[in-house]
Amino acid sequence: MKLSCCGVFCCSGTVSPYAKGMLDARISQDQIGSVYDRLSSIYDIWGNLAESRARHRAIELAEIEDGQRIVEVAVGTGLAFNEIVKRNPNGRNTGIDLSAGMLEKAKNRLKKLSGVHYDLTIGTAFDLPVETGCADLLVNNYMFDLIPYADMDRVLAEFRRVLKSGGRLILVNMAVGESLPSRLYDFVYRLSPKTMGGCRGVRLADKLKQHGFTVEVREYHQQMLFPSEVILAHKAR
């Protein structure tokens, strides 16, 4: 289902998507790495059961062409990055994550590919170890749902710094559930944030516009009742 930033999300000049009642992050950023180190051994199970449809759609929307400069932030165990590298074997692919455990899983996955170019590195979305204006495409899966609303501006400014003029941005996040069953995960989050890996539903389309991005597509996907949003945007020229 394709939606604009109006409709389900608020229109510009009306109610903020970060209005009272929205859940905020409850795990501090300095703990995220250790949380995902512990989850790294089982994350692929969850990623395939609840996130695979949104992830596959994101790769489809990215329209990757071989020879591009692509950066994935929050690369995790490499489920998406593996597909990116296969489609861009002669380009430059950089994967960044906070968790050493997740990156180790990603490295093991990428070892199975041959004749491709990539690098994986520890890093934070608040200060990406990537040069300014270098990326044709920046991909980010399930990270903003871990970040406090107050810190999202810093991350989006960093994404804008890294992208070329007209560069494309693909975001996948846990969405705010649009049905009562899908809000089960918010209930679990309220009881125990770490059970959800620190993730809660967020809305980003309006925030992207505030940072000079043009949102082309925003889709809502639900798998195992888990709600995800997939966004394709580009950096305004």
CSV table of C-alpha atoms in Angstrom, one decimal:
chain,number,residue,atom,x,y,z
A,1,MET,CA,0.0,0.0,0.0
A,2,LYS,CA,1.5,3.3,-1.1
A,3,LEU,CA,0.8,6.4,1.0
A,4,SER,CA,1.9,10.0,0.8
A,5,CYS,CA,3.0,11.9,3.9
A,6,CYS,CA,-0.6,13.1,4.0
A,7,GLY,CA,-3.3,10.5,4.8
A,8,VAL,CA,-2.1,8.2,7.5
A,9,PHE,CA,0.7,10.5,8.3
A,10,CYS,CA,0.0,14.2,9.1
A,11,CYS,CA,0.2,16.8,6.5
A,12,SER,CA,2.7,19.7,6.7
A,13,GLY,CA,1.5,22.4,9.1
A,14,THR,CA,-0.8,20.1,11.1
A,15,VAL,CA,-0.2,17.7,13.9
A,16,SER,CA,3.5,16.7,14.4
A,17,PRO,CA,4.2,13.0,13.9
A,18,TYR,CA,6.1,13.2,17.2
A,19,ALA,CA,3.0,14.3,19.0
A,20,LYS,CA,2.1,13.3,22.6
A,21,GLY,CA,1.3,9.6,22.8
A,22,MET,CA,4.0,8.4,20.5
A,23,LEU,CA,6.5,6.0,22.1
A,24,ASP,CA,10.1,7.3,22.4
A,25,ALA,CA,13.3,5.3,22.7
A,26,ARG,CA,13.9,3.7,26.1
A,27,ILE,CA,17.3,2.2,25.6
A,28,SER,CA,20.2,4.6,25.7
A,29,GLN,CA,22.4,4.7,22.6
A,30,ASP,CA,25.5,3.6,24.4
A,31,GLN,CA,23.7,0.3,25.2
A,32,ILE,CA,22.5,-0.5,21.7
A,33,GLY,CA,25.7,-2.2,20.6
A,34,SER,CA,25.8,-4.6,23.5
A,35,VAL,CA,22.0,-5.4,23.1
A,36,TYR,CA,22.6,-6.4,19.5
A,37,ASP,CA,25.8,-8.3,20.3
A,38,ARG,CA,23.6,-10.6,22.4
A,39,LEU,CA,20.9,-10.8,19.7
A,40,SER,CA,23.3,-11.4,16.8
A,41,SER,CA,23.1,-15.2,17.1
A,42,ILE,CA,19.3,-15.3,16.6
A,43,TYR,CA,18.6,-12.1,14.7
A,44,ASP,CA,18.4,-13.8,11.3
A,45,ILE,CA,15.4,-15.9,12.5
A,46,TRP,CA,13.5,-12.7,13.3
A,47,GLY,CA,14.8,-10.9,10.2
A,48,ASN,CA,13.4,-13.7,7.9
A,49,LEU,CA,10.1,-14.2,9.7
A,50,ALA,CA,9.0,-10.6,10.3
A,51,GLU,CA,11.2,-8.2,8.2
A,52,SER,CA,11.9,-10.1,4.9
A,53,ARG,CA,9.0,-8.7,2.9
A,54,ALA,CA,9.9,-5.1,3.7
A,55,ARG,CA,13.6,-5.7,3.2
A,56,HIS,CA,13.0,-7.3,-0.3
A,57,ARG,CA,10.8,-4.4,-1.3
A,58,ALA,CA,13.5,-1.9,-0.2
A,59,ILE,CA,16.1,-3.6,-2.4
A,60,GLU,CA,13.6,-3.6,-5.3
A,61,LEU,CA,12.9,0.2,-4.8
A,62,ALA,CA,16.7,0.9,-4.6
A,63,GLU,CA,17.1,0.0,-8.3
A,64,ILE,CA,20.8,-0.7,-7.8
A,65,GLU,CA,23.1,-0.4,-10.8
A,66,ASP,CA,26.5,-1.9,-10.8
A,67,GLY,CA,29.3,0.6,-10.3
A,68,GLN,CA,27.5,2.7,-7.7
A,69,ARG,CA,28.9,4.0,-4.4
A,70,ILE,CA,26.5,2.5,-1.8
A,71,VAL,CA,26.5,2.9,2.0
A,72,GLU,CA,24.4,0.9,4.3
A,73,VAL,CA,24.1,2.2,7.9
A,74,ALA,CA,23.1,-0.3,10.6
A,75,VAL,CA,24.1,-3.2,8.3
A,76,GLY,CA,23.2,-5.8,11.0
A,77,THR,CA,23.9,-9.4,10.0
A,78,GLY,CA,24.1,-8.4,6.4
A,79,LEU,CA,20.8,-9.7,5.2
A,80,ALA,CA,20.3,-6.6,3.0
A,81,PHE,CA,23.9,-5.8,2.4
A,82,ASN,CA,24.5,-9.3,0.9
A,83,GLU,CA,21.9,-8.5,-1.7
A,84,ILE,CA,23.3,-5.0,-2.3
A,85,VAL,CA,26.8,-6.3,-2.9
A,86,LYS,CA,25.6,-9.0,-5.3
A,87,ARG,CA,23.9,-6.3,-7.4
A,88,ASN,CA,26.9,-3.9,-7.2
A,89,PRO,CA,29.9,-6.2,-7.4
A,90,ASN,CA,32.1,-3.7,-9.2
A,91,GLY,CA,31.0,-0.7,-7.2
A,92,ARG,CA,32.0,0.4,-3.8
A,93,ASN,CA,29.9,-0.9,-0.9
A,94,THR,CA,30.3,0.1,2.7
A,95,GLY,CA,28.5,-1.4,5.6
A,96,ILE,CA,28.5,0.3,9.0
A,97,ASP,CA,27.1,-1.0,12.4
A,98,LEU,CA,27.5,-0.3,16.1
A,99,SER,CA,27.5,-4.0,17.0
A,100,ALA,CA,30.7,-6.1,16.6
A,101,GLY,CA,28.6,-9.2,17.0
A,102,MET,CA,26.3,-8.2,14.1
A,103,LEU,CA,29.2,-7.3,11.9
A,104,GLU,CA,30.9,-10.6,12.5
A,105,LYS,CA,27.8,-12.3,11.3
A,106,ALA,CA,27.7,-10.0,8.2
A,107,LYS,CA,31.4,-10.8,7.5
A,108,ASN,CA,30.7,-14.5,7.6
A,109,ARG,CA,27.8,-14.1,5.2
A,110,LEU,CA,29.7,-12.0,2.7
A,111,LYS,CA,32.7,-14.5,2.6
A,112,LYS,CA,30.5,-16.7,0.4
A,113,LEU,CA,30.6,-14.1,-2.4
A,114,SER,CA,33.5,-13.9,-4.8
A,115,GLY,CA,34.6,-11.2,-7.2
A,116,VAL,CA,32.9,-8.4,-5.3
A,117,HIS,CA,34.0,-5.2,-3.5
A,118,TYR,CA,32.9,-4.2,0.0
A,119,ASP,CA,34.1,-3.1,3.4
A,120,LEU,CA,32.5,-3.5,6.8
A,121,THR,CA,33.3,-1.2,9.7
A,122,ILE,CA,32.2,-0.3,13.2
A,123,GLY,CA,30.6,3.1,13.3
A,124,THR,CA,27.8,5.3,14.5
A,125,ALA,CA,25.1,7.0,12.4
A,126,PHE,CA,25.8,10.2,14.3
A,127,ASP,CA,29.3,10.5,12.8
A,128,LEU,CA,29.6,8.3,9.7
A,129,PRO,CA,33.2,7.3,8.7
A,130,VAL,CA,32.4,8.2,5.1
A,131,GLU,CA,33.4,11.2,3.0
A,132,THR,CA,31.0,14.1,2.2
A,133,GLY,CA,28.9,13.9,-0.9
A,134,CYS,CA,30.1,10.5,-2.0
A,135,ALA,CA,27.1,8.1,-2.0
A,136,ASP,CA,24.8,7.5,-4.8
A,137,LEU,CA,22.6,5.4,-2.5
A,138,LEU,CA,22.3,5.2,1.3
A,139,VAL,CA,20.3,2.3,2.8
A,140,ASN,CA,19.2,2.1,6.4
A,141,ASN,CA,17.2,-0.8,7.9
A,142,TYR,CA,15.5,-0.8,11.3
A,143,MET,CA,17.6,1.9,13.1
A,144,PHE,CA,15.4,5.0,13.5
A,145,ASP,CA,13.0,2.9,15.6
A,146,LEU,CA,15.9,2.7,18.2
A,147,ILE,CA,16.7,6.4,18.2
A,148,PRO,CA,15.1,9.1,20.4
A,149,TYR,CA,13.1,11.6,18.4
A,150,ALA,CA,15.3,14.4,19.8
A,151,ASP,CA,18.3,12.8,18.1
A,152,MET,CA,16.8,12.0,14.7
A,153,ASP,CA,17.7,15.4,13.2
A,154,ARG,CA,21.4,14.8,13.8
A,155,VAL,CA,21.3,11.5,12.0
A,156,LEU,CA,19.3,12.8,9.0
A,157,ALA,CA,21.7,15.7,8.7
A,158,GLU,CA,24.6,13.2,8.6
A,159,PHE,CA,22.7,11.2,5.9
A,160,ARG,CA,22.3,14.3,3.9
A,161,ARG,CA,26.0,15.1,4.2
A,162,VAL,CA,27.1,11.8,2.9
A,163,LEU,CA,24.7,11.6,-0.1
A,164,LYS,CA,25.4,13.2,-3.5
A,165,SER,CA,23.1,15.9,-4.8
A,166,GLY,CA,20.1,13.9,-6.0
A,167,GLY,CA,21.3,10.8,-4.2
A,168,ARG,CA,18.7,8.2,-3.2
A,169,LEU,CA,17.8,7.2,0.4
A,170,ILE,CA,16.1,3.9,1.3
A,171,LEU,CA,14.7,3.7,4.9
A,172,VAL,CA,13.1,0.7,6.5
A,173,ASN,CA,11.7,1.0,10.0
A,174,MET,CA,9.3,-0.5,12.4
A,175,ALA,CA,6.1,1.5,11.7
A,176,VAL,CA,3.3,2.6,14.0
A,177,GLY,CA,0.7,-0.2,13.6
A,178,GLU,CA,-2.3,0.6,11.5
A,179,SER,CA,-4.4,-2.2,13.0
A,180,LEU,CA,-5.2,-3.3,16.5
A,181,PRO,CA,-3.3,-6.7,16.2
A,182,SER,CA,-0.2,-4.9,14.9
A,183,ARG,CA,-0.1,-2.8,18.0
A,184,LEU,CA,0.7,-5.9,20.1
A,185,TYR,CA,4.4,-5.0,19.6
A,186,ASP,CA,3.9,-1.6,21.2
A,187,PHE,CA,2.3,-3.3,24.1
A,188,VAL,CA,5.3,-5.6,24.5
A,189,TYR,CA,7.7,-2.6,24.1
A,190,ARG,CA,5.9,-0.8,27.0
A,191,LEU,CA,6.5,-3.8,29.2
A,192,SER,CA,10.0,-4.7,28.2
A,193,PRO,CA,11.9,-2.6,25.5
A,194,LYS,CA,14.8,-5.1,25.3
A,195,THR,CA,12.3,-7.8,24.3
A,196,MET,CA,11.7,-5.8,21.2
A,197,GLY,CA,15.4,-5.1,20.7
A,198,GLY,CA,14.7,-1.5,21.7
A,199,CYS,CA,12.4,-1.0,18.6
A,200,ARG,CA,9.1,0.9,18.6
A,201,GLY,CA,7.0,2.3,15.8
A,202,VAL,CA,8.1,5.6,14.2
A,203,ARG,CA,6.9,7.9,11.5
A,204,LEU,CA,9.6,9.6,9.3
A,205,ALA,CA,8.1,11.0,6.1
A,206,ASP,CA,7.5,14.5,7.4
A,207,LYS,CA,10.9,14.6,9.2
A,208,LEU,CA,12.6,13.8,6.0
A,209,LYS,CA,11.0,16.7,4.2
A,210,GLN,CA,12.3,19.0,6.9
A,211,HIS,CA,15.8,17.9,6.0
A,212,GLY,CA,15.6,18.6,2.3
A,213,PHE,CA,14.6,15.1,1.2
A,214,THR,CA,11.8,14.5,-1.3
A,215,VAL,CA,9.8,11.4,-0.4
A,216,GLU,CA,8.8,9.5,-3.5
A,217,VAL,CA,7.4,6.4,-2.0
A,218,ARG,CA,6.2,5.4,1.5
A,219,GLU,CA,4.7,1.9,1.9
A,220,TYR,CA,3.3,0.1,4.9
A,221,HIS,CA,4.0,-3.7,5.2
A,222,GLN,CA,2.9,-6.1,7.8
A,223,GLN,CA,4.5,-9.6,8.4
A,224,MET,CA,3.7,-11.7,11.4
A,225,LEU,CA,1.7,-8.7,12.6
A,226,PHE,CA,4.9,-6.8,12.7
A,227,PRO,CA,4.5,-3.4,11.0
A,228,SER,CA,7.2,-1.9,8.8
A,229,GLU,CA,7.5,1.2,6.6
A,230,VAL,CA,9.6,1.4,3.5
A,231,ILE,CA,10.6,4.8,2.3
A,232,LEU,CA,12.3,5.9,-0.9
A,233,ALA,CA,13.5,9.5,-0.9
A,234,HIS,CA,16.1,11.5,-2.6
A,235,LYS,CA,18.3,14.4,-1.6
A,236,ALA,CA,17.0,17.6,-3.2
A,237,ARG,CA,19.4,19.0,-5.8
